[in-house]
């Protein structure tokens, strides 16, 4: 039986990025209404035009509580519920720990962790009423292994995994699952900007010998929304080509 998300509404944060855009496009192709949010208006508008009438584009800075509230309110006003929440938005402000400023720490934690907690809180309201929901966090290989110069980012992504495990425990009895995906190196404008030498060094660390595609993440998100995945909750799916096997 083909997966169908007809009559479901998905909210995808960070939809202006390569992974977020791919996730939004995939869920829309399966019949879901999709709320697209990000900070780049042009990219959000272009994606909305590509997806069509079953989408809503909202520019929002998730580090600001009032904009999270407005994002939620507009989503409910348009589609009445949020059935699938994809916590994909994230930023990085890199520096060695000894040099990292309070602002660099706070900005990353607020956007990558605190914001998804608040958005999950809000989205759970309609999920609980419908006794069905999917919360999916896009974490990172860095949240599992750490990285030099990214103590704030690693902490936020590790915290995301723990948060989704807690949500999984709290709401499993309500028909709501919560899982994470931890991508490794995925094709994006950032990886495209790397030199040939940098890419070769990266590929030597990946057993499959290739960089992942945004669609690899989107396909996993789609699977986790399916009824066939209803017994999967509190898990973290590692998509990294074998770079980190845990």
PDB file of C-alpha atoms in Angstrom:
ATOM      1  CA  UNK A   1       0.000   0.000   0.000  1.00  0.00           C
ATOM      2  CA  UNK A   2       1.355   3.383  -1.016  1.00  0.00           C
ATOM      3  CA  UNK A   3       2.047   5.857   1.756  1.00  0.00           C
ATOM      4  CA  UNK A   4      -0.529   8.648   1.789  1.00  0.00           C
ATOM      5  CA  UNK A   5      -0.544  11.752   3.968  1.00  0.00           C
ATOM      6  CA  UNK A   6      -3.855  13.065   2.648  1.00  0.00           C
ATOM      7  CA  UNK A   7      -5.658  15.205   5.256  1.00  0.00           C
ATOM      8  CA  UNK A   8      -2.432  15.528   7.268  1.00  0.00           C
ATOM      9  CA  UNK A   9      -0.607  18.811   7.830  1.00  0.00           C
ATOM     10  CA  UNK A  10       3.158  18.951   8.194  1.00  0.00           C
ATOM     11  CA  UNK A  11       5.131  21.893   9.564  1.00  0.00           C
ATOM     12  CA  UNK A  12       8.732  21.896   8.320  1.00  0.00           C
ATOM     13  CA  UNK A  13      11.159  24.351   9.898  1.00  0.00           C
ATOM     14  CA  UNK A  14      14.294  25.385   8.037  1.00  0.00           C
ATOM     15  CA  UNK A  15      12.413  24.762   4.774  1.00  0.00           C
ATOM     16  CA  UNK A  16      14.589  27.270   2.911  1.00  0.00           C
ATOM     17  CA  UNK A  17      17.605  24.929   3.225  1.00  0.00           C
ATOM     18  CA  UNK A  18      18.506  21.943   1.052  1.00  0.00           C
ATOM     19  CA  UNK A  19      17.344  19.279   3.516  1.00  0.00           C
ATOM     20  CA  UNK A  20      14.252  21.168   4.651  1.00  0.00           C
ATOM     21  CA  UNK A  21      13.168  21.903   1.089  1.00  0.00           C
ATOM     22  CA  UNK A  22      13.565  18.268   0.121  1.00  0.00           C
ATOM     23  CA  UNK A  23      11.549  17.120   3.151  1.00  0.00           C
ATOM     24  CA  UNK A  24       8.745  19.585   2.421  1.00  0.00           C
ATOM     25  CA  UNK A  25       8.599  18.570  -1.244  1.00  0.00           C
ATOM     26  CA  UNK A  26       8.501  14.868  -0.351  1.00  0.00           C
ATOM     27  CA  UNK A  27       5.697  15.228   2.206  1.00  0.00           C
ATOM     28  CA  UNK A  28       3.685  17.359  -0.202  1.00  0.00           C
ATOM     29  CA  UNK A  29       4.082  14.724  -2.935  1.00  0.00           C
ATOM     30  CA  UNK A  30       2.466  12.245  -0.539  1.00  0.00           C
ATOM     31  CA  UNK A  31      -0.595  14.451  -0.167  1.00  0.00           C
ATOM     32  CA  UNK A  32       0.189  16.441   2.975  1.00  0.00           C
ATOM     33  CA  UNK A  33      -0.572  20.090   3.457  1.00  0.00           C
ATOM     34  CA  UNK A  34       2.785  21.692   4.208  1.00  0.00           C
ATOM     35  CA  UNK A  35       3.685  24.751   6.252  1.00  0.00           C
ATOM     36  CA  UNK A  36       7.057  26.042   5.075  1.00  0.00           C
ATOM     37  CA  UNK A  37       9.035  28.230   7.410  1.00  0.00           C
ATOM     38  CA  UNK A  38      12.515  29.719   7.326  1.00  0.00           C
ATOM     39  CA  UNK A  39      14.285  33.068   7.410  1.00  0.00           C
ATOM     40  CA  UNK A  40      14.905  33.483   3.670  1.00  0.00           C
ATOM     41  CA  UNK A  41      11.709  34.910   2.171  1.00  0.00           C
ATOM     42  CA  UNK A  42      12.762  34.467  -1.444  1.00  0.00           C
ATOM     43  CA  UNK A  43      13.550  30.776  -0.973  1.00  0.00           C
ATOM     44  CA  UNK A  44      10.345  30.161   0.982  1.00  0.00           C
ATOM     45  CA  UNK A  45       8.285  31.919  -1.712  1.00  0.00           C
ATOM     46  CA  UNK A  46       9.984  29.909  -4.472  1.00  0.00           C
ATOM     47  CA  UNK A  47       9.386  26.631  -2.645  1.00  0.00           C
ATOM     48  CA  UNK A  48       5.748  27.522  -2.012  1.00  0.00           C
ATOM     49  CA  UNK A  49       5.292  28.249  -5.704  1.00  0.00           C
ATOM     50  CA  UNK A  50       6.874  24.909  -6.570  1.00  0.00           C
ATOM     51  CA  UNK A  51       4.721  22.922  -4.143  1.00  0.00           C
ATOM     52  CA  UNK A  52       1.440  24.685  -4.922  1.00  0.00           C
ATOM     53  CA  UNK A  53      -1.827  25.496  -3.206  1.00  0.00           C
ATOM     54  CA  UNK A  54      -1.546  22.920  -0.421  1.00  0.00           C
ATOM     55  CA  UNK A  55       1.285  24.916   1.172  1.00  0.00           C
ATOM     56  CA  UNK A  56       1.677  27.959   3.382  1.00  0.00           C
ATOM     57  CA  UNK A  57       4.916  29.954   3.543  1.00  0.00           C
ATOM     58  CA  UNK A  58       5.798  31.853   6.715  1.00  0.00           C
ATOM     59  CA  UNK A  59       9.040  33.729   7.367  1.00  0.00           C
ATOM     60  CA  UNK A  60       9.951  33.330  11.037  1.00  0.00           C
ATOM     61  CA  UNK A  61      12.960  33.704  13.310  1.00  0.00           C
ATOM     62  CA  UNK A  62      12.648  30.790  15.719  1.00  0.00           C
ATOM     63  CA  UNK A  63      14.899  32.456  18.270  1.00  0.00           C
ATOM     64  CA  UNK A  64      11.999  34.819  19.002  1.00  0.00           C
ATOM     65  CA  UNK A  65       9.092  33.410  21.037  1.00  0.00           C
ATOM     66  CA  UNK A  66       6.509  35.792  19.577  1.00  0.00           C
ATOM     67  CA  UNK A  67       7.378  34.617  16.049  1.00  0.00           C
ATOM     68  CA  UNK A  68       7.024  30.967  17.100  1.00  0.00           C
ATOM     69  CA  UNK A  69       3.561  31.792  18.469  1.00  0.00           C
ATOM     70  CA  UNK A  70       2.622  33.574  15.242  1.00  0.00           C
ATOM     71  CA  UNK A  71       3.915  30.674  13.147  1.00  0.00           C
ATOM     72  CA  UNK A  72       1.760  28.245  15.101  1.00  0.00           C
ATOM     73  CA  UNK A  73      -1.324  30.490  15.019  1.00  0.00           C
ATOM     74  CA  UNK A  74      -1.105  31.055  11.257  1.00  0.00           C
ATOM     75  CA  UNK A  75      -0.627  27.333  10.649  1.00  0.00           C
ATOM     76  CA  UNK A  76      -3.723  26.437  12.680  1.00  0.00           C
ATOM     77  CA  UNK A  77      -5.749  29.211  11.061  1.00  0.00           C
ATOM     78  CA  UNK A  78      -4.910  27.868   7.589  1.00  0.00           C
ATOM     79  CA  UNK A  79      -4.985  24.082   8.114  1.00  0.00           C
ATOM     80  CA  UNK A  80      -6.665  23.584  11.558  1.00  0.00           C
ATOM     81  CA  UNK A  81      -3.993  21.239  12.895  1.00  0.00           C
ATOM     82  CA  UNK A  82      -0.348  20.239  12.874  1.00  0.00           C
ATOM     83  CA  UNK A  83      -0.097  16.471  12.523  1.00  0.00           C
ATOM     84  CA  UNK A  84       3.582  16.209  11.608  1.00  0.00           C
ATOM     85  CA  UNK A  85       6.285  18.476  13.003  1.00  0.00           C
ATOM     86  CA  UNK A  86       9.739  18.331  11.430  1.00  0.00           C
ATOM     87  CA  UNK A  87      12.247  20.170  13.613  1.00  0.00           C
ATOM     88  CA  UNK A  88      14.868  20.847  10.976  1.00  0.00           C
ATOM     89  CA  UNK A  89      15.944  24.488  11.471  1.00  0.00           C
ATOM     90  CA  UNK A  90      19.405  25.066  12.857  1.00  0.00           C
ATOM     91  CA  UNK A  91      22.285  27.530  12.946  1.00  0.00           C
ATOM     92  CA  UNK A  92      25.942  27.348  13.876  1.00  0.00           C
ATOM     93  CA  UNK A  93      28.254  29.931  15.457  1.00  0.00           C
ATOM     94  CA  UNK A  94      31.600  28.156  15.621  1.00  0.00           C
ATOM     95  CA  UNK A  95      34.512  28.888  17.948  1.00  0.00           C
ATOM     96  CA  UNK A  96      36.848  26.959  20.202  1.00  0.00           C
ATOM     97  CA  UNK A  97      35.227  26.487  23.601  1.00  0.00           C
ATOM     98  CA  UNK A  98      37.739  28.713  25.383  1.00  0.00           C
ATOM     99  CA  UNK A  99      36.943  31.567  22.986  1.00  0.00           C
ATOM    100  CA  UNK A 100      33.199  31.022  22.566  1.00  0.00           C
ATOM    101  CA  UNK A 101      31.150  34.025  23.666  1.00  0.00           C
ATOM    102  CA  UNK A 102      27.951  33.845  25.693  1.00  0.00           C
ATOM    103  CA  UNK A 103      26.125  35.234  22.667  1.00  0.00           C
ATOM    104  CA  UNK A 104      27.441  32.459  20.406  1.00  0.00           C
ATOM    105  CA  UNK A 105      26.360  29.847  22.929  1.00  0.00           C
ATOM    106  CA  UNK A 106      22.937  31.386  23.588  1.00  0.00           C
ATOM    107  CA  UNK A 107      22.053  31.974  19.915  1.00  0.00           C
ATOM    108  CA  UNK A 108      22.704  28.375  18.922  1.00  0.00           C
ATOM    109  CA  UNK A 109      21.005  26.822  21.949  1.00  0.00           C
ATOM    110  CA  UNK A 110      17.974  29.130  21.615  1.00  0.00           C
ATOM    111  CA  UNK A 111      17.448  28.416  17.913  1.00  0.00           C
ATOM    112  CA  UNK A 112      18.458  24.750  17.761  1.00  0.00           C
ATOM    113  CA  UNK A 113      16.993  23.504  21.037  1.00  0.00           C
ATOM    114  CA  UNK A 114      14.789  25.926  22.995  1.00  0.00           C
ATOM    115  CA  UNK A 115      12.763  26.856  19.900  1.00  0.00           C
ATOM    116  CA  UNK A 116      11.981  23.255  18.990  1.00  0.00           C
ATOM    117  CA  UNK A 117      10.851  22.573  22.543  1.00  0.00           C
ATOM    118  CA  UNK A 118       8.362  25.431  22.380  1.00  0.00           C
ATOM    119  CA  UNK A 119       7.179  24.500  18.885  1.00  0.00           C
ATOM    120  CA  UNK A 120       6.735  20.892  19.973  1.00  0.00           C
ATOM    121  CA  UNK A 121       4.729  22.037  23.001  1.00  0.00           C
ATOM    122  CA  UNK A 122       2.368  23.985  20.772  1.00  0.00           C
ATOM    123  CA  UNK A 123       2.033  21.317  18.084  1.00  0.00           C
ATOM    124  CA  UNK A 124       1.239  18.620  20.642  1.00  0.00           C
ATOM    125  CA  UNK A 125      -2.065  20.368  21.410  1.00  0.00           C
ATOM    126  CA  UNK A 126      -3.714  19.244  18.175  1.00  0.00           C
ATOM    127  CA  UNK A 127      -1.846  15.929  18.064  1.00  0.00           C
ATOM    128  CA  UNK A 128      -3.240  14.978  21.469  1.00  0.00           C
ATOM    129  CA  UNK A 129      -6.775  15.910  20.376  1.00  0.00           C
ATOM    130  CA  UNK A 130      -6.483  13.752  17.255  1.00  0.00           C
ATOM    131  CA  UNK A 131      -4.643  10.936  19.100  1.00  0.00           C
ATOM    132  CA  UNK A 132      -2.087  10.868  16.293  1.00  0.00           C
ATOM    133  CA  UNK A 133       1.121  12.729  15.618  1.00  0.00           C
ATOM    134  CA  UNK A 134       4.674  12.552  14.365  1.00  0.00           C
ATOM    135  CA  UNK A 135       7.513  14.686  15.719  1.00  0.00           C
ATOM    136  CA  UNK A 136      10.789  14.272  13.839  1.00  0.00           C
ATOM    137  CA  UNK A 137      13.991  16.092  14.730  1.00  0.00           C
ATOM    138  CA  UNK A 138      16.837  16.544  12.286  1.00  0.00           C
ATOM    139  CA  UNK A 139      19.842  16.269  14.573  1.00  0.00           C
ATOM    140  CA  UNK A 140      23.409  15.705  13.341  1.00  0.00           C
ATOM    141  CA  UNK A 141      26.367  13.340  13.445  1.00  0.00           C
ATOM    142  CA  UNK A 142      27.978  16.167  15.450  1.00  0.00           C
ATOM    143  CA  UNK A 143      25.375  15.662  18.184  1.00  0.00           C
ATOM    144  CA  UNK A 144      26.607  12.072  18.546  1.00  0.00           C
ATOM    145  CA  UNK A 145      30.351  12.493  18.148  1.00  0.00           C
ATOM    146  CA  UNK A 146      31.069  16.124  19.042  1.00  0.00           C
ATOM    147  CA  UNK A 147      33.359  18.345  16.991  1.00  0.00           C
ATOM    148  CA  UNK A 148      36.200  20.797  17.475  1.00  0.00           C
ATOM    149  CA  UNK A 149      34.923  24.369  17.574  1.00  0.00           C
ATOM    150  CA  UNK A 150      31.276  23.329  17.792  1.00  0.00           C
ATOM    151  CA  UNK A 151      30.572  22.761  21.480  1.00  0.00           C
ATOM    152  CA  UNK A 152      27.389  24.845  21.233  1.00  0.00           C
ATOM    153  CA  UNK A 153      26.140  23.121  18.069  1.00  0.00           C
ATOM    154  CA  UNK A 154      27.014  19.639  19.344  1.00  0.00           C
ATOM    155  CA  UNK A 155      25.245  20.332  22.641  1.00  0.00           C
ATOM    156  CA  UNK A 156      22.121  21.581  20.881  1.00  0.00           C
ATOM    157  CA  UNK A 157      21.950  18.561  18.581  1.00  0.00           C
ATOM    158  CA  UNK A 158      22.592  16.099  21.403  1.00  0.00           C
ATOM    159  CA  UNK A 159      19.949  17.890  23.447  1.00  0.00           C
ATOM    160  CA  UNK A 160      17.530  17.523  20.549  1.00  0.00           C
ATOM    161  CA  UNK A 161      17.949  13.741  20.682  1.00  0.00           C
ATOM    162  CA  UNK A 162      17.278  13.661  24.437  1.00  0.00           C
ATOM    163  CA  UNK A 163      14.276  15.965  24.018  1.00  0.00           C
ATOM    164  CA  UNK A 164      12.671  13.726  21.401  1.00  0.00           C
ATOM    165  CA  UNK A 165      13.269  10.654  23.578  1.00  0.00           C
ATOM    166  CA  UNK A 166      11.455  12.399  26.429  1.00  0.00           C
ATOM    167  CA  UNK A 167       8.561  13.389  24.162  1.00  0.00           C
ATOM    168  CA  UNK A 168       8.406   9.781  22.949  1.00  0.00           C
ATOM    169  CA  UNK A 169       8.018   8.526  26.512  1.00  0.00           C
ATOM    170  CA  UNK A 170       5.456  11.136  27.489  1.00  0.00           C
ATOM    171  CA  UNK A 171       3.118  10.800  24.514  1.00  0.00           C
ATOM    172  CA  UNK A 172       3.417   7.231  23.196  1.00  0.00           C
ATOM    173  CA  UNK A 173       0.078   6.350  24.788  1.00  0.00           C
ATOM    174  CA  UNK A 174      -1.567   9.165  22.760  1.00  0.00           C
ATOM    175  CA  UNK A 175      -0.597   7.719  19.379  1.00  0.00           C
ATOM    176  CA  UNK A 176       2.271  10.201  18.993  1.00  0.00           C
ATOM    177  CA  UNK A 177       5.797   9.147  18.055  1.00  0.00           C
ATOM    178  CA  UNK A 178       8.970  11.214  18.360  1.00  0.00           C
ATOM    179  CA  UNK A 179      12.204  10.294  16.622  1.00  0.00           C
ATOM    180  CA  UNK A 180      15.398  11.885  15.348  1.00  0.00           C
ATOM    181  CA  UNK A 181      17.494  11.566  12.244  1.00  0.00           C
ATOM    182  CA  UNK A 182      21.226  12.270  12.508  1.00  0.00           C
ATOM    183  CA  UNK A 183      22.638  13.115   9.060  1.00  0.00           C
ATOM    184  CA  UNK A 184      26.325  12.982   8.225  1.00  0.00           C
ATOM    185  CA  UNK A 185      27.714  14.935   5.261  1.00  0.00           C
ATOM    186  CA  UNK A 186      24.844  15.830   2.935  1.00  0.00           C
ATOM    187  CA  UNK A 187      24.978  17.684  -0.394  1.00  0.00           C
ATOM    188  CA  UNK A 188      24.203  21.360   0.142  1.00  0.00           C
ATOM    189  CA  UNK A 189      25.488  24.800  -0.889  1.00  0.00           C
ATOM    190  CA  UNK A 190      27.948  24.461   2.012  1.00  0.00           C
ATOM    191  CA  UNK A 191      29.466  21.186   0.735  1.00  0.00           C
ATOM    192  CA  UNK A 192      29.386  22.473  -2.863  1.00  0.00           C
ATOM    193  CA  UNK A 193      31.673  25.315  -1.766  1.00  0.00           C
ATOM    194  CA  UNK A 194      34.358  22.908  -0.540  1.00  0.00           C
ATOM    195  CA  UNK A 195      37.513  22.478  -2.599  1.00  0.00           C
ATOM    196  CA  UNK A 196      38.233  19.218  -4.415  1.00  0.00           C
ATOM    197  CA  UNK A 197      40.921  18.453  -1.846  1.00  0.00           C
ATOM    198  CA  UNK A 198      38.522  19.050   1.064  1.00  0.00           C
ATOM    199  CA  UNK A 199      35.929  16.778  -0.537  1.00  0.00           C
ATOM    200  CA  UNK A 200      38.500  14.025  -1.053  1.00  0.00           C
ATOM    201  CA  UNK A 201      39.514  14.181   2.611  1.00  0.00           C
ATOM    202  CA  UNK A 202      35.843  14.004   3.612  1.00  0.00           C
ATOM    203  CA  UNK A 203      35.080  11.060   1.322  1.00  0.00           C
ATOM    204  CA  UNK A 204      37.939   9.021   2.802  1.00  0.00           C
ATOM    205  CA  UNK A 205      36.044   9.070   6.104  1.00  0.00           C
ATOM    206  CA  UNK A 206      32.837   7.704   4.550  1.00  0.00           C
ATOM    207  CA  UNK A 207      32.813   3.931   3.839  1.00  0.00           C
ATOM    208  CA  UNK A 208      30.252   4.258   1.039  1.00  0.00           C
ATOM    209  CA  UNK A 209      32.586   6.718  -0.702  1.00  0.00           C
ATOM    210  CA  UNK A 210      29.899   9.280  -1.383  1.00  0.00           C
ATOM    211  CA  UNK A 211      28.213  12.303   0.148  1.00  0.00           C
ATOM    212  CA  UNK A 212      24.540  11.867   1.023  1.00  0.00           C
ATOM    213  CA  UNK A 213      21.702  13.619  -0.768  1.00  0.00           C
ATOM    214  CA  UNK A 214      18.904  15.674   0.827  1.00  0.00           C
ATOM    215  CA  UNK A 215      16.479  13.084  -0.552  1.00  0.00           C
ATOM    216  CA  UNK A 216      18.099  10.450   1.681  1.00  0.00           C
ATOM    217  CA  UNK A 217      16.881  12.413   4.684  1.00  0.00           C
ATOM    218  CA  UNK A 218      13.494  13.224   3.151  1.00  0.00           C
ATOM    219  CA  UNK A 219      12.777   9.557   2.401  1.00  0.00           C
ATOM    220  CA  UNK A 220      13.496   8.610   6.009  1.00  0.00           C
ATOM    221  CA  UNK A 221      11.223  11.390   7.277  1.00  0.00           C
ATOM    222  CA  UNK A 222       8.459  10.102   5.011  1.00  0.00           C
ATOM    223  CA  UNK A 223       8.897   6.557   6.346  1.00  0.00           C
ATOM    224  CA  UNK A 224       8.696   7.750   9.960  1.00  0.00           C
ATOM    225  CA  UNK A 225       5.322   9.380   9.224  1.00  0.00           C
ATOM    226  CA  UNK A 226       3.871   6.106   7.947  1.00  0.00           C
ATOM    227  CA  UNK A 227       1.632   3.821   9.982  1.00  0.00           C
ATOM    228  CA  UNK A 228       4.201   1.092   9.292  1.00  0.00           C
ATOM    229  CA  UNK A 229       6.565   3.067  11.545  1.00  0.00           C
ATOM    230  CA  UNK A 230       4.099   3.426  14.422  1.00  0.00           C
ATOM    231  CA  UNK A 231       6.171   1.077  16.623  1.00  0.00           C
ATOM    232  CA  UNK A 232       9.298   3.222  16.160  1.00  0.00           C
ATOM    233  CA  UNK A 233       9.609   5.956  18.752  1.00  0.00           C
ATOM    234  CA  UNK A 234      12.441   7.440  20.785  1.00  0.00           C
ATOM    235  CA  UNK A 235      14.921   6.309  18.135  1.00  0.00           C
ATOM    236  CA  UNK A 236      17.711   8.063  16.267  1.00  0.00           C
ATOM    237  CA  UNK A 237      18.319   6.992  12.671  1.00  0.00           C
ATOM    238  CA  UNK A 238      21.904   7.583  11.572  1.00  0.00           C
ATOM    239  CA  UNK A 239      22.247   8.483   7.895  1.00  0.00           C
ATOM    240  CA  UNK A 240      25.955   8.973   7.304  1.00  0.00           C
ATOM    241  CA  UNK A 241      27.215   6.386   4.838  1.00  0.00           C
ATOM    242  CA  UNK A 242      28.826   4.416   7.630  1.00  0.00           C
ATOM    243  CA  UNK A 243      30.994   7.310   8.812  1.00  0.00           C
ATOM    244  CA  UNK A 244      29.842   6.802  12.397  1.00  0.00           C
ATOM    245  CA  UNK A 245      28.408   3.411  13.326  1.00  0.00           C
ATOM    246  CA  UNK A 246      26.693   3.528  16.693  1.00  0.00           C
TER     247      UNK A 246
END
